[in-house]
Short mmCIF file of C-alpha atoms in Angstrom, two decimals:
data_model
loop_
_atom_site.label_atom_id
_atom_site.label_comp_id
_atom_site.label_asym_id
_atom_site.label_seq_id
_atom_site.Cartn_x
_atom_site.Cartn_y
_atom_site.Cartn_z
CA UNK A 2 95.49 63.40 108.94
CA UNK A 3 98.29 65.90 109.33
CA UNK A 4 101.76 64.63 110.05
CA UNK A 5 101.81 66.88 113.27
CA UNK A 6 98.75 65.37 115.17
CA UNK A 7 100.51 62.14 116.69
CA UNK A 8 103.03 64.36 117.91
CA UNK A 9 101.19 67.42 119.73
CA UNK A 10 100.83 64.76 122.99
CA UNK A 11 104.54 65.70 123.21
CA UNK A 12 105.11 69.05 121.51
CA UNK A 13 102.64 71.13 123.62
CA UNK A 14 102.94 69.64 127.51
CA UNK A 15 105.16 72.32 129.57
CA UNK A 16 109.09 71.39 130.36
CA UNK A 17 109.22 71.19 134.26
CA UNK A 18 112.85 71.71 133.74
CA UNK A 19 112.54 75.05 131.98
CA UNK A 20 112.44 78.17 133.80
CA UNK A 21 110.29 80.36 132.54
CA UNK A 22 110.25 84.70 133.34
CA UNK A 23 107.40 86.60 131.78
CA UNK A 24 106.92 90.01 132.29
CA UNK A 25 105.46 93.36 131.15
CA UNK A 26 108.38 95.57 130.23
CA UNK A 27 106.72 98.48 129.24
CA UNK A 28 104.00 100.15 126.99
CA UNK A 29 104.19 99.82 123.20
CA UNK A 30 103.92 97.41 119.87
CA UNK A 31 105.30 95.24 117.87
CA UNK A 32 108.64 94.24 119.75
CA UNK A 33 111.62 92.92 118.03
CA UNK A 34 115.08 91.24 119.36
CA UNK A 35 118.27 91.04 118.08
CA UNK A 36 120.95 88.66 119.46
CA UNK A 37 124.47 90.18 118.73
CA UNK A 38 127.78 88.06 118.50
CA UNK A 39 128.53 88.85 121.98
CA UNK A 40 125.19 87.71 123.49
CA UNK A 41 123.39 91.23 124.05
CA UNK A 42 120.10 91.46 123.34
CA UNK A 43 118.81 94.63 121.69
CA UNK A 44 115.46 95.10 121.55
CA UNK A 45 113.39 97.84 119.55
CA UNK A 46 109.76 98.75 119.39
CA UNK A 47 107.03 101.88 118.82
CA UNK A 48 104.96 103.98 120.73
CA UNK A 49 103.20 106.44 119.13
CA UNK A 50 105.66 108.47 116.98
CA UNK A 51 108.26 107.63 118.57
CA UNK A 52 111.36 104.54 118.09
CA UNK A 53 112.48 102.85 121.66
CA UNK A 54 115.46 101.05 122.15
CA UNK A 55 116.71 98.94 124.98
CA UNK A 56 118.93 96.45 125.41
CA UNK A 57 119.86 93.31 127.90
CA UNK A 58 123.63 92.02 128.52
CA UNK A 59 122.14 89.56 131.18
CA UNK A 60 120.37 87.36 128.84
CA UNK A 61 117.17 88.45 129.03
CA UNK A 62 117.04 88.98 132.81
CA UNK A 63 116.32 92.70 132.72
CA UNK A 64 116.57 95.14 129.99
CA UNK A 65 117.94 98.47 130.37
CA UNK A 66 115.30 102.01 130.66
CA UNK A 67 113.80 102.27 126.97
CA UNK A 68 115.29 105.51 125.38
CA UNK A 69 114.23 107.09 122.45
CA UNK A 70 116.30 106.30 119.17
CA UNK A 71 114.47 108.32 116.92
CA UNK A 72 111.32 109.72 116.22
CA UNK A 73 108.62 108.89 112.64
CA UNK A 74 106.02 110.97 112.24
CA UNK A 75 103.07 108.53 111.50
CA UNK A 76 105.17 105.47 112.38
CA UNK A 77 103.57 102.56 111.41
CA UNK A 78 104.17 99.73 114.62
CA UNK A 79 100.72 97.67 114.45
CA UNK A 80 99.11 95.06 112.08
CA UNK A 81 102.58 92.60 112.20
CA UNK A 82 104.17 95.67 110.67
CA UNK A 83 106.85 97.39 113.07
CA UNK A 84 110.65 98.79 113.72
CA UNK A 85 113.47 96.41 113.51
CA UNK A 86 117.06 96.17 114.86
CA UNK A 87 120.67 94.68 113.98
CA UNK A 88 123.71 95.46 115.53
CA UNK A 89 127.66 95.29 115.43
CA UNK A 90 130.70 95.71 117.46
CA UNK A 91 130.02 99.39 116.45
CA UNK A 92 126.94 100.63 116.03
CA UNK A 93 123.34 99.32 116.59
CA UNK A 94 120.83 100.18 113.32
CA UNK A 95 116.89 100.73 113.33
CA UNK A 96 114.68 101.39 110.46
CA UNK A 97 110.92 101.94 110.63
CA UNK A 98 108.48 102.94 108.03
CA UNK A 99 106.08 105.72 108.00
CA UNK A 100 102.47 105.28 106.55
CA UNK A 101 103.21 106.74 103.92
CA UNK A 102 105.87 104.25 102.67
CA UNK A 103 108.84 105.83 103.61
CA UNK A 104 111.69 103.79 105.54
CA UNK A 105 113.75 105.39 108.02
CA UNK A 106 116.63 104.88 109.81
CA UNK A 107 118.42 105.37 113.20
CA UNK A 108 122.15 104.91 114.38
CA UNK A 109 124.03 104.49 117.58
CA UNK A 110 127.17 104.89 118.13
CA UNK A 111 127.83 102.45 121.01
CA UNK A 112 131.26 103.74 121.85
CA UNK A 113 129.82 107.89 122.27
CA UNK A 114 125.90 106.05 122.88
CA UNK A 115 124.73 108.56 120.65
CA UNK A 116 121.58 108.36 118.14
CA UNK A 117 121.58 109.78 114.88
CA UNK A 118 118.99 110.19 112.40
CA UNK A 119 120.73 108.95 109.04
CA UNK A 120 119.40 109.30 105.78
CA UNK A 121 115.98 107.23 104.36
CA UNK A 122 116.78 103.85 103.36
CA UNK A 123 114.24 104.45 100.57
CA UNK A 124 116.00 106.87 97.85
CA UNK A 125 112.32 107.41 96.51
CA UNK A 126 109.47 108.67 98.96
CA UNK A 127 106.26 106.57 99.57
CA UNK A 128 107.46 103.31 98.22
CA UNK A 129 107.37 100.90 100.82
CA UNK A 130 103.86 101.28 101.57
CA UNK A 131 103.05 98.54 102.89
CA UNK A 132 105.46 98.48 106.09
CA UNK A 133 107.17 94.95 105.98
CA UNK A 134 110.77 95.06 105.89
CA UNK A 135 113.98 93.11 107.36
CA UNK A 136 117.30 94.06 108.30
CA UNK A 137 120.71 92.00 108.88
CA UNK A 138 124.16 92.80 109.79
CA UNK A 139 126.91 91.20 107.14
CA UNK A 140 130.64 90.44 108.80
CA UNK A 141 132.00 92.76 107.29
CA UNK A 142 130.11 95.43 109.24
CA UNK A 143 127.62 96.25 106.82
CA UNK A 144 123.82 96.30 107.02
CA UNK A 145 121.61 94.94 104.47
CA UNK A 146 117.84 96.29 104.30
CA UNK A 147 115.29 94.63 101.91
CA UNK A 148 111.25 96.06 101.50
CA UNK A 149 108.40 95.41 99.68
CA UNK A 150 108.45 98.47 97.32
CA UNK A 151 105.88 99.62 94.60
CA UNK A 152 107.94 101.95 92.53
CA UNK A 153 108.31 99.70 90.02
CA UNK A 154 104.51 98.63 89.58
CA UNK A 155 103.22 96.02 91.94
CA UNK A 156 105.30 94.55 94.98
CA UNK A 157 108.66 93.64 94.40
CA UNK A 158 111.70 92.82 96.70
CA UNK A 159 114.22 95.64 96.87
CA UNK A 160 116.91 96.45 99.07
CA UNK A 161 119.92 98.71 99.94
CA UNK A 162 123.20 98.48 101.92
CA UNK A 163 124.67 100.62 104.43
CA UNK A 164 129.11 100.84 105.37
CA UNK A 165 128.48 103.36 107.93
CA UNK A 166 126.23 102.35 110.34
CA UNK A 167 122.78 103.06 109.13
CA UNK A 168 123.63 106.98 108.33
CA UNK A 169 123.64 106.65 104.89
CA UNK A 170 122.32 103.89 101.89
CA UNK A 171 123.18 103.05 98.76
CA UNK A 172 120.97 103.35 95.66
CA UNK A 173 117.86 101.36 95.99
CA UNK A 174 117.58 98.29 93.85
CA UNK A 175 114.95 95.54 92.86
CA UNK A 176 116.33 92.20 94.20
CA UNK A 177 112.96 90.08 93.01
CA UNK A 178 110.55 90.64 90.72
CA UNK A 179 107.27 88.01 90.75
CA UNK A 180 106.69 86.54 86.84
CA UNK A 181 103.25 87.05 87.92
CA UNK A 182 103.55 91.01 88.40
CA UNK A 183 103.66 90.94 92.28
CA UNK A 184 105.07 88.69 95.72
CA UNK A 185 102.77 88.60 98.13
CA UNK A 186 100.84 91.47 99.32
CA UNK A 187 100.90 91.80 102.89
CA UNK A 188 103.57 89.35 104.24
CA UNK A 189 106.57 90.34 106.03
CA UNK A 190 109.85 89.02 104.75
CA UNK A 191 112.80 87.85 106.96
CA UNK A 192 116.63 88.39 106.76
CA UNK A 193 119.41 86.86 108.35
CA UNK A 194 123.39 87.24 107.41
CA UNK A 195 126.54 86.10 108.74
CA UNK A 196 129.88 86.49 106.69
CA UNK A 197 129.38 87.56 102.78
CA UNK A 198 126.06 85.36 103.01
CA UNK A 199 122.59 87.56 102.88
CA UNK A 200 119.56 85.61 102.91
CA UNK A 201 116.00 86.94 102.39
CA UNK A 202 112.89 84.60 102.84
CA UNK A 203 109.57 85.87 101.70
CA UNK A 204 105.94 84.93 100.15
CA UNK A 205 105.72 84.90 96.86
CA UNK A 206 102.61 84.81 94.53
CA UNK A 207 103.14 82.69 91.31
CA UNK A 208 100.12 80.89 89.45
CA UNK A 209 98.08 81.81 92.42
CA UNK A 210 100.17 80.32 94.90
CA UNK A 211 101.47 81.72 97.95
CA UNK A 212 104.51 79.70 98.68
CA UNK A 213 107.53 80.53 100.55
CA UNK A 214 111.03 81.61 98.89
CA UNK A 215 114.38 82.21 99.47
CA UNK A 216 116.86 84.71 98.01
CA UNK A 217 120.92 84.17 98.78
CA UNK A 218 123.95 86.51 98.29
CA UNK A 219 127.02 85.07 98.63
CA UNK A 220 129.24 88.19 97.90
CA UNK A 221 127.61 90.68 100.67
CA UNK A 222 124.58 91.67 98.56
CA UNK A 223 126.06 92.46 95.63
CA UNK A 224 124.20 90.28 93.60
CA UNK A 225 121.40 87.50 94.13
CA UNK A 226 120.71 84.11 92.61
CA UNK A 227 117.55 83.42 91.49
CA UNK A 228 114.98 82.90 94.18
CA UNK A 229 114.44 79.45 95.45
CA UNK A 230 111.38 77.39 96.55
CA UNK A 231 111.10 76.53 100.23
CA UNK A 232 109.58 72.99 100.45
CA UNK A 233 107.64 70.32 98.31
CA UNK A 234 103.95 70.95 98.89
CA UNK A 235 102.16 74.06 97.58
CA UNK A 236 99.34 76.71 98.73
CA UNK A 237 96.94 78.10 96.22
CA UNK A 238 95.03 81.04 98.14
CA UNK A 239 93.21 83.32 96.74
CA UNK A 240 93.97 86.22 99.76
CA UNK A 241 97.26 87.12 101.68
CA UNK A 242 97.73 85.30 104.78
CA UNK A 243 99.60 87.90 106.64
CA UNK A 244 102.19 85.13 107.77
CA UNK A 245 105.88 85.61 106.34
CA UNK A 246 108.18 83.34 108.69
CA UNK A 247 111.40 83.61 109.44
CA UNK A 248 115.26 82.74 108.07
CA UNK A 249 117.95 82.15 110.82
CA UNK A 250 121.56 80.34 110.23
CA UNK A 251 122.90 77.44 111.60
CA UNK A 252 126.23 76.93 113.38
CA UNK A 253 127.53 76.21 110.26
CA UNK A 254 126.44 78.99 108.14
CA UNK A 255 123.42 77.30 106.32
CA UNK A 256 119.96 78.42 106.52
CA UNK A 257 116.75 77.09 108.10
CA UNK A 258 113.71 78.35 107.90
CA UNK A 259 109.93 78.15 109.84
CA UNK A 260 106.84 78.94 108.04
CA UNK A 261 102.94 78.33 107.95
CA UNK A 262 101.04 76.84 105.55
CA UNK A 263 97.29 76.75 106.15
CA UNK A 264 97.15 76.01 109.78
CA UNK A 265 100.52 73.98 110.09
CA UNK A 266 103.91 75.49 110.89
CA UNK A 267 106.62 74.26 109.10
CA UNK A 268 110.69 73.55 109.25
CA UNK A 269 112.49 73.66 106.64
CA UNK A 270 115.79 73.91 104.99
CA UNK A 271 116.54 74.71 101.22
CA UNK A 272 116.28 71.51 98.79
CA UNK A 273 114.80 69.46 101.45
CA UNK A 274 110.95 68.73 102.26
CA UNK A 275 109.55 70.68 104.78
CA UNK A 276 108.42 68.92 108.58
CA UNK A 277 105.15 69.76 110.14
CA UNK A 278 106.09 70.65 113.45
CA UNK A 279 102.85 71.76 115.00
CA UNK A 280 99.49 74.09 115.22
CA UNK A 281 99.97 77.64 114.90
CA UNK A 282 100.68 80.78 113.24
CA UNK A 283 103.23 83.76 113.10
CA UNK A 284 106.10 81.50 113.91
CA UNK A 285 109.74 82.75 113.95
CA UNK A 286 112.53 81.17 114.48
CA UNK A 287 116.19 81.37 116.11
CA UNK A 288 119.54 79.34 116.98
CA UNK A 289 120.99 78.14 119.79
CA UNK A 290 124.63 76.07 120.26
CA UNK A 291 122.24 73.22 120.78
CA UNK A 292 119.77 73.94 118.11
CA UNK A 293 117.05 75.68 116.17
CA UNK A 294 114.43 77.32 118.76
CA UNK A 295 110.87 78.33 117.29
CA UNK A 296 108.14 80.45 118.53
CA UNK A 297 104.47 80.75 117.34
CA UNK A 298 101.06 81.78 118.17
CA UNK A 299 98.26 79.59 118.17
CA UNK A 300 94.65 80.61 119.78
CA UNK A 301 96.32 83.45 121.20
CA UNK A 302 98.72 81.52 123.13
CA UNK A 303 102.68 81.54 122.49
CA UNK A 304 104.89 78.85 122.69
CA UNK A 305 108.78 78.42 122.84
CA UNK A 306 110.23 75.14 121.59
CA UNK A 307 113.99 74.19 121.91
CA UNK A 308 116.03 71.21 120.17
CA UNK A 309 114.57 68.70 121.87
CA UNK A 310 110.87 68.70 120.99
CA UNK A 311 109.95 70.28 124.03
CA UNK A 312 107.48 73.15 124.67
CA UNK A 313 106.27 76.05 126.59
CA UNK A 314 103.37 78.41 126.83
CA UNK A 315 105.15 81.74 127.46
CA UNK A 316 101.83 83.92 127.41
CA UNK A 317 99.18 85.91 125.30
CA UNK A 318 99.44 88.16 122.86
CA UNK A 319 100.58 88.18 119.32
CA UNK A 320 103.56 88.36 116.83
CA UNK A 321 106.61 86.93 118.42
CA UNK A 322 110.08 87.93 118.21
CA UNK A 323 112.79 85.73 119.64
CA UNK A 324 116.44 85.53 120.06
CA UNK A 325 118.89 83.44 122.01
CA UNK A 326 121.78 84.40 124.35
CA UNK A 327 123.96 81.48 125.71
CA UNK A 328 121.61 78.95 127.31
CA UNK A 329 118.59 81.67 127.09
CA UNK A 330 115.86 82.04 124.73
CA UNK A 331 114.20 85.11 124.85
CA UNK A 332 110.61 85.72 123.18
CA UNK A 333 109.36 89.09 123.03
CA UNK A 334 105.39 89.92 122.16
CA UNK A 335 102.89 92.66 122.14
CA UNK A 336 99.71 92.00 124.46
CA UNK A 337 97.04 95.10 124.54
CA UNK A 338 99.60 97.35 123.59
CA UNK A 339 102.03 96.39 126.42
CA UNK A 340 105.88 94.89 125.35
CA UNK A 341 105.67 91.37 126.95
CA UNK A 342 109.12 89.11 127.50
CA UNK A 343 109.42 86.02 128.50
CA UNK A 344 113.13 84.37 128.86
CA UNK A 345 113.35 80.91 128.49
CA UNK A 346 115.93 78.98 130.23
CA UNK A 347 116.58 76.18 127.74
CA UNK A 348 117.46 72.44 128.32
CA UNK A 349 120.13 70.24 126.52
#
């Protein structure tokens, strides 16, 4: 019997304490959130061809109009594969991908609030062709993009860095390469950053296993240490499970991480065993001044759980992005095409 089971009495009955808002914002897919130092919330997504941005400095409350940051011909937003956002004091930073395997990338200035198209984060056309990517904001200013790129053969992790706000990139560079030719096919990967610390969490594929890993630089992406295995137990799989989880730091700078395996989500911090937490999939993860906060999808259903072990069903849909601002957590979905956000009122 899984570890979880004697738990989910607990885990799954709704907080009467927590206040929960769920609404339709607008029309679109694949949402994401990003919680900047300051407690705005900016929150990116795609509609056609086009990027939207919008962003909340109420916690989640209400978000502003959705303008237009920039527009992809063939932007790829669908299949767990979609724009994503990082910010700054000075500038807020998109990049999506187009189906061809291009990644692009979009700036604003938020002193003139003025988008600019800057210059492909991928130096090489068509090599990103798969659509997952992450980016994460350093504090020295800097943003940090990593893909899963093909130029070099199979999937590998690569990445480049940007000093001026997403307008230009430096020269692309393979961060991981798989002994075993390739990571894993069709999982997203997850960054998170704070200081001169860059982490990147992602599948990998080695002996026929599709375990989670972690990459760290300690000198603001410059270099990386040699990738590191996220729990004890192991997943051989013959097929991709579409399922990367997601990296988020602790008040004090280290990482923790969420993940499936199989049908179980999982917590987990580097060089420790991992803890069954509960049912689900697509589970992501941020952190509050109380505590981690996870959300996940399981039989269509998402759930929000804070600190304490307590959980709520926020709504239906899929894929679930989630950031927190001050005693706020704030999950954002896509349900029939339609942005869905649901703010979460947490309890100590």
């Amino acid at each position: 019997m899984l570890p979880f089971i004697s738990l989910l009495g607990w885990l799954l009955i709704a907080v009467p304490h927590a206040q929960i808002a769920d609404r339709v914002l607008t029309s679109g897919t694949m949402p994401s959130v990003f919680a900047d130092q300051q407690g705005a919330l900016h929150l990116t997504f795609g509609r056609g061809d086009t990027v939207f941005y919008a962003v909340s400095t109420n916690a989640g409350a209400t978000f502003g109009v959705p303008e237009t940051a920039g527009v992809v011909p063939n932007l790829v937003a669908h299949a767990k594969r979609g724009p994503q956002v990082s910010a700054n004091d000075q500038f807020v930073v998109i990049t999506a991908v187009d189906k061809g395997g291009t990644l692009h990338s979009f700036s604003l200035d938020r002193a003139t609030r003025r988008w600019r198209a800057g210059k492909p984060v991928t130096d090489v056309p068509d090599v990103a062709k798969e659509g997952f990517q992450g980016l994460a904001v350093t504090g020295d200013g800097a943003f940090h993009a990593a893909w899963l790129d093909v130029r070099w053969g199979k999937q590998k992790i690569a990445g480049a860095t940007s000093t001026d706000g997403g307008l230009t990139w430096s020269a692309n560079r393979m961060l991981y390469a798989s002994p075993d030719t390739t990571v894993c096919e069709c999982c997203r990967l997850s960054m998170a950053a704070a200081g001169k610390d860059v982490y990147i969490q992602f599948r990998n594929y080695l002996g026929g296993n599709r375990d989670l890993y972690l990459l760290h630089s300690a000198d603001g992406g410059r270099t990386y240490a040699p990738a590191q295995k996220l729990g004890t137990g192991t997943w051989k799989l013959n097929a991709c499970p579409m399922d990367g989880g997601t990296v988020a730091l602790q008040a004090d700078g280290k990482p923790l991480t969420v993940w499936r395996r199989e049908g179980t989500v999982y917590q987990c911090q580097p060089g420790q065993a991992e803890q069954a937490v509960t049912e689900g999939r697509n589970c992501t993860l941020a952190v509050a001044a109380s505590g981690p906060v996870l959300a996940w999808e399981h039989r269509g259903t998402l759930h929000v759980r804070s600190t304490g072990g307590q959980s709520v069903a926020v709504g239906q849909g899929q894929v679930p992005s989630l950031a927190v601002s001050g005693s706020s957590a704030v999950c954002v979905w896509e349900q029939d095409k339609q942005v869905r956000v649901a703010t979460v009122t947490l309890t100590k």
